[in-house]
Each structure stands twice: as C-alpha cells, then as structure tokens.
One Martini backbone bead per residue (centre of mass of N, CA, C, O) as a GRO file, in nm:
protein
  212
    1MET     BB    1   2.318  14.970  -5.212
    2THR     BB    2   2.582  15.110  -5.162
    3LYS     BB    3   2.908  15.115  -5.098
    4SER     BB    4   2.875  15.156  -4.736
    5ILE     BB    5   2.830  15.245  -4.448
    6LYS     BB    6   2.561  15.080  -4.504
    7GLN     BB    7   2.678  14.825  -4.620
    8GLU     BB    8   2.801  14.760  -4.339
    9ALA     BB    9   2.574  14.746  -4.171
   10TYR     BB   10   2.369  14.545  -4.300
   11THR     BB   11   2.553  14.344  -4.272
   12THR     BB   12   2.636  14.330  -3.963
   13LEU     BB   13   2.374  14.380  -3.845
   14GLY     BB   14   2.220  14.159  -3.999
   15LYS     BB   15   2.367  13.906  -3.874
   16PHE     BB   16   2.291  13.962  -3.588
   17LEU     BB   17   1.953  13.964  -3.635
   18GLN     BB   18   1.970  13.622  -3.723
   19THR     BB   19   2.154  13.491  -3.457
   20ASP     BB   20   2.009  13.718  -3.261
   21ASN     BB   21   1.760  13.677  -3.045
   22GLY     BB   22   1.579  13.947  -2.972
   23SER     BB   23   1.694  14.169  -3.132
   24LEU     BB   24   1.791  14.519  -3.192
   25VAL     BB   25   1.770  14.809  -3.417
   26PHE     BB   26   1.838  15.124  -3.439
   27GLY     BB   27   1.710  15.456  -3.584
   28TYR     BB   28   1.879  15.815  -3.603
   29ASN     BB   29   1.903  16.129  -3.615
   30LYS     BB   30   2.071  16.392  -3.548
   31ASN     BB   31   1.855  16.400  -3.260
   32TYR     BB   32   1.820  16.162  -3.169
   33GLU     BB   33   1.597  15.984  -3.273
   34VAL     BB   34   1.370  15.756  -3.348
   35THR     BB   35   1.297  15.600  -3.725
   36GLY     BB   36   1.362  15.338  -3.625
   37VAL     BB   37   1.308  14.931  -3.613
   38ALA     BB   38   1.492  14.622  -3.648
   39ARG     BB   39   1.497  14.261  -3.619
   40THR     BB   40   1.507  14.229  -3.959
   41LYS     BB   41   1.721  14.262  -4.212
   42GLU     BB   42   1.431  14.374  -4.371
   43GLN     BB   43   1.391  14.603  -4.237
   44LEU     BB   44   1.682  14.740  -4.206
   45LYS     BB   45   1.679  14.824  -4.493
   46GLU     BB   46   1.446  15.023  -4.400
   47VAL     BB   47   1.556  15.190  -4.212
   48ILE     BB   48   1.850  15.289  -4.354
   49GLN     BB   49   1.613  15.436  -4.602
   50THR     BB   50   1.542  15.682  -4.414
   51LYS     BB   51   1.442  15.992  -4.414
   52GLY     BB   52   1.745  16.108  -4.206
   53ILE     BB   53   1.957  15.937  -4.128
   54ALA     BB   54   2.257  15.879  -3.923
   55GLY     BB   55   2.182  15.637  -3.781
   56VAL     BB   56   2.283  15.295  -3.593
   57ILE     BB   57   2.209  15.080  -3.324
   58PHE     BB   58   2.324  14.817  -3.121
   59PRO     BB   59   2.268  14.689  -2.778
   60MET     BB   60   2.345  14.368  -2.730
   61THR     BB   61   2.670  14.491  -2.663
   62GLN     BB   62   2.656  14.587  -2.406
   63PRO     BB   63   2.854  14.855  -2.323
   64HIS     BB   64   2.927  14.747  -2.653
   65ALA     BB   65   2.841  14.894  -2.910
   66THR     BB   66   2.702  14.883  -3.240
   67GLY     BB   67   2.777  15.138  -3.449
   68TYR     BB   68   2.665  15.401  -3.704
   69ASP     BB   69   2.765  15.733  -3.862
   70PHE     BB   70   2.660  15.862  -4.151
   71VAL     BB   71   2.809  16.114  -4.139
   72THR     BB   72   3.080  16.040  -4.107
   73GLY     BB   73   3.178  15.730  -4.122
   74GLU     BB   74   3.128  15.562  -3.866
   75LYS     BB   75   3.236  15.353  -3.624
   76TYR     BB   76   3.097  15.244  -3.302
   77LYS     BB   77   3.122  15.211  -2.956
   78THR     BB   78   2.917  15.439  -2.855
   79LEU     BB   79   2.729  15.741  -2.727
   80LYS     BB   80   2.899  15.876  -2.594
   81GLY     BB   81   2.942  16.205  -2.653
   82ARG     BB   82   2.650  16.234  -2.816
   83ALA     BB   83   2.424  16.156  -2.671
   84GLY     BB   84   2.277  16.229  -2.413
   85ASP     BB   85   2.132  16.206  -2.093
   86ILE     BB   86   1.897  16.092  -1.895
   87LYS     BB   87   1.901  16.223  -1.635
   88ASP     BB   88   1.875  16.538  -1.757
   89TYR     BB   89   1.613  16.472  -1.956
   90THR     BB   90   1.417  16.401  -1.710
   91GLU     BB   91   1.487  16.711  -1.623
   92LYS     BB   92   1.309  16.840  -1.862
   93GLU     BB   93   1.069  16.712  -1.922
   94ASN     BB   94   0.933  16.780  -1.663
   95HIS     BB   95   0.893  17.049  -1.700
   96ASN     BB   96   0.764  17.084  -1.960
   97LEU     BB   97   0.514  16.931  -1.850
   98TYR     BB   98   0.457  17.107  -1.560
   99GLU     BB   99   0.554  17.418  -1.550
  100TYR     BB  100   0.280  17.519  -1.751
  101SER     BB  101   0.044  17.348  -1.659
  102THR     BB  102  -0.283  17.397  -1.575
  103ASN     BB  103  -0.327  17.062  -1.561
  104ILE     BB  104  -0.189  16.835  -1.396
  105ASP     BB  105  -0.369  16.613  -1.305
  106GLU     BB  106  -0.474  16.581  -1.618
  107MET     BB  107  -0.195  16.438  -1.679
  108ILE     BB  108  -0.195  16.239  -1.507
  109ARG     BB  109  -0.509  16.079  -1.585
  110GLU     BB  110  -0.394  16.024  -1.892
  111ASN     BB  111  -0.169  15.861  -1.803
  112THR     BB  112  -0.327  15.649  -1.585
  113ASN     BB  113  -0.500  15.540  -1.855
  114PHE     BB  114  -0.330  15.468  -2.051
  115ILE     BB  115  -0.075  15.261  -1.888
  116GLU     BB  116  -0.326  15.043  -1.739
  117PRO     BB  117  -0.337  14.877  -2.000
  118PHE     BB  118  -0.071  14.840  -2.107
  119MET     BB  119   0.023  14.675  -1.872
  120GLU     BB  120  -0.166  14.464  -1.915
  121PHE     BB  121  -0.047  14.365  -2.229
  122LEU     BB  122   0.204  14.298  -2.119
  123ASP     BB  123   0.136  14.052  -1.914
  124LYS     BB  124  -0.028  13.901  -2.167
  125ILE     BB  125   0.293  13.885  -2.327
  126ASP     BB  126   0.511  13.855  -2.114
  127ALA     BB  127   0.672  14.112  -2.060
  128SER     BB  128   0.930  14.232  -1.987
  129TYR     BB  129   0.903  14.470  -1.670
  130GLY     BB  130   0.828  14.785  -1.538
  131CYS     BB  131   0.781  15.048  -1.261
  132ILE     BB  132   0.752  15.384  -1.262
  133THR     BB  133   0.757  15.625  -0.992
  134GLU     BB  134   0.649  15.975  -0.942
  135GLN     BB  135   0.650  16.313  -0.821
  136PRO     BB  136   0.664  16.572  -1.022
  137VAL     BB  137   0.470  16.734  -0.820
  138SER     BB  138   0.421  16.849  -0.571
  139GLY     BB  139   0.097  16.796  -0.445
  140HIS     BB  140   0.075  16.554  -0.637
  141ASN     BB  141   0.030  16.313  -0.811
  142SER     BB  142   0.162  16.029  -0.935
  143THR     BB  143   0.333  15.830  -1.184
  144TYR     BB  144   0.355  15.637  -1.481
  145GLU     BB  145   0.614  15.400  -1.562
  146ALA     BB  146   0.722  15.177  -1.833
  147VAL     BB  147   0.967  14.935  -1.848
  148ILE     BB  148   1.112  14.788  -2.126
  149THR     BB  149   1.315  14.477  -2.113
  150LEU     BB  150   1.628  14.431  -2.333
  151SER     BB  151   1.886  14.394  -2.514
  152GLY     BB  152   2.084  14.668  -2.382
  153CYS     BB  153   1.777  14.770  -2.350
  154ARG     BB  154   1.522  15.034  -2.241
  155VAL     BB  155   1.207  15.114  -2.270
  156ARG     BB  156   1.015  15.410  -2.178
  157VAL     BB  157   0.674  15.442  -2.102
  158SER     BB  158   0.417  15.723  -2.184
  159LYS     BB  159   0.171  15.910  -2.291
  160HIS     BB  160   0.426  16.155  -2.290
  161GLY     BB  161   0.644  15.911  -2.331
  162THR     BB  162   0.936  15.811  -2.523
  163VAL     BB  163   1.244  15.602  -2.440
  164VAL     BB  164   1.586  15.498  -2.505
  165THR     BB  165   1.773  15.312  -2.299
  166LEU     BB  166   2.156  15.347  -2.292
  167SER     BB  167   2.351  15.354  -2.092
  168PRO     BB  168   2.362  15.697  -2.045
  169ASN     BB  169   2.125  15.738  -2.275
  170TYR     BB  170   1.940  15.818  -2.590
  171LEU     BB  171   1.611  15.778  -2.728
  172VAL     BB  172   1.333  15.946  -2.924
  173VAL     BB  173   1.057  15.912  -3.008
  174HIS     BB  174   0.842  16.064  -2.768
  175ASP     BB  175   0.737  16.416  -2.646
  176SER     BB  176   0.706  16.718  -2.609
  177THR     BB  177   0.888  16.815  -2.863
  178LYS     BB  178   0.772  16.509  -2.988
  179ASP     BB  179   0.599  16.391  -3.228
  180THR     BB  180   0.378  16.100  -3.284
  181ASP     BB  181   0.195  15.833  -3.472
  182ILE     BB  182   0.014  15.545  -3.491
  183ASN     BB  183   0.178  15.389  -3.710
  184PHE     BB  184   0.471  15.431  -3.607
  185TYR     BB  185   0.394  15.365  -3.297
  186SER     BB  186   0.317  15.027  -3.357
  187THR     BB  187   0.554  15.012  -3.551
  188PHE     BB  188   0.780  14.991  -3.290
  189MET     BB  189   0.621  14.816  -3.062
  190ALA     BB  190   0.584  14.568  -3.210
  191ARG     BB  191   0.879  14.505  -3.239
  192VAL     BB  192   0.949  14.510  -2.948
  193LEU     BB  193   0.738  14.285  -2.879
  194ASN     BB  194   0.687  14.062  -3.072
  195VAL     BB  195   0.390  14.178  -3.234
  196ASP     BB  196   0.144  14.237  -3.424
  197GLU     BB  197   0.042  14.554  -3.532
  198ASN     BB  198  -0.273  14.560  -3.544
  199ILE     BB  199  -0.278  14.461  -3.234
  200MET     BB  200  -0.078  14.697  -3.135
  201LYS     BB  201  -0.267  14.939  -3.229
  202ASP     BB  202  -0.578  14.855  -3.095
  203VAL     BB  203  -0.425  14.896  -2.818
  204LEU     BB  204  -0.327  15.199  -2.832
  205VAL     BB  205  -0.633  15.327  -2.905
  206LYS     BB  206  -0.744  15.226  -2.581
  207CYS     BB  207  -0.512  15.358  -2.466
  208LEU     BB  208  -0.606  15.642  -2.560
  209GLN     BB  209  -0.916  15.640  -2.478
  210ASN     BB  210  -0.901  15.590  -2.177
  211LYS     BB  211  -1.123  15.721  -1.888
  212GLY     BB  212  -1.146  15.525  -1.651
   0.00000   0.00000   0.00000
C-alpha cells in the first residue's frame, strides 16, 4: 500500500480501531454501497484494498464522522451532501418492493419468517437492537425490521434489505436493486455483531430457509 490518501486512512483509522473497542469502519463504492466492514486494523487493510472501493468512514465520532474519499483524495467529517437521505431512500425502497409485487402478503410473510429467528439470535447474543414495525401497503399485514445499534450508526435489517444509517445519510448493503451473496453478507453481519463468521452464516442460512 503506497503512501497516499489510502495510507493516511489506514494509519489514522487503524489507530481508532486499536483504541476504541467496538468501533467499525465501513468501506463503500461510488454508489455508496458497502464493500466491506472492519473491526480490526488487519481487516481495515483488507477493506481498503477491495476492488471498486471509493472511500471509508468511521462513524464512532458522529455527528462528526471521520471519512476518506479515495476518488477526490480528501478527508471529510460528514456524509451530508454525499450520500442520500435515509427518509427519501426508505420511501423509494418501499415503492420498489411493493408497488409492482404480484403477492404483497407473501413478501411480508417471507420477511417475517426471516426476521423473527434473526431477532431471536440477536437476543441470544445480547445485541443492542430495536424493531421497526410498519404497514407498507394499506390493507395488508405489517412488516418488521431489526435495527442494530452501534457506536455512531445503526444497521437496519430485513430479508429484503440491509442499510447502514449514519443520520441522516446511509450506505446500502443490499436492497431491491442491489443483491448480495451469503458469504459477503455473513462476513458483514459477523463483524457488525462481533461473532464467529461460521456461526453467523449458519444462522443466516436457517433464517433464509425458515418457512414459518
């Protein structure tokens, strides 16, 4: 890794990760989609070297996060004016998910089957989280979303999407327009929750296979 903005990010944020227990650094691409997450300095090096990475952000110090834009070569203090607003995103995402669905109730049922065992796992590991309940379409059942609370940010999880919220902005892990694979998602969630990756993968597979 040559001396550059990436080197500065690695050195500075690596020190934060070594001294601030429980902190995380998120890597993202030019579309503000998560490309990786680091809990250790070794993981940070891996994230910074990820193909297509456009920047990293350390949300521990919100509302003045520490971020590095690898495209412009600058250090910044907030995603405001860079990534979009979470309220606008949520409205658009609900529209994408349900507006053209041929079976809204089935989509809601699939999410419930995923999120209930997932929250049971969060309870088991004593994770700090809450639950958002909303009725996305009038006349249909409510849908549930787990919201994991971290230092400086939250991770919103459902079967159909996962986003990192850095109020009022966000980074997408997966949603109606961006898919992900089980290996990447298992690594992401394992580092977010600080659990073994194999255990996390087993939990996620069981959640996805749950038929209620």
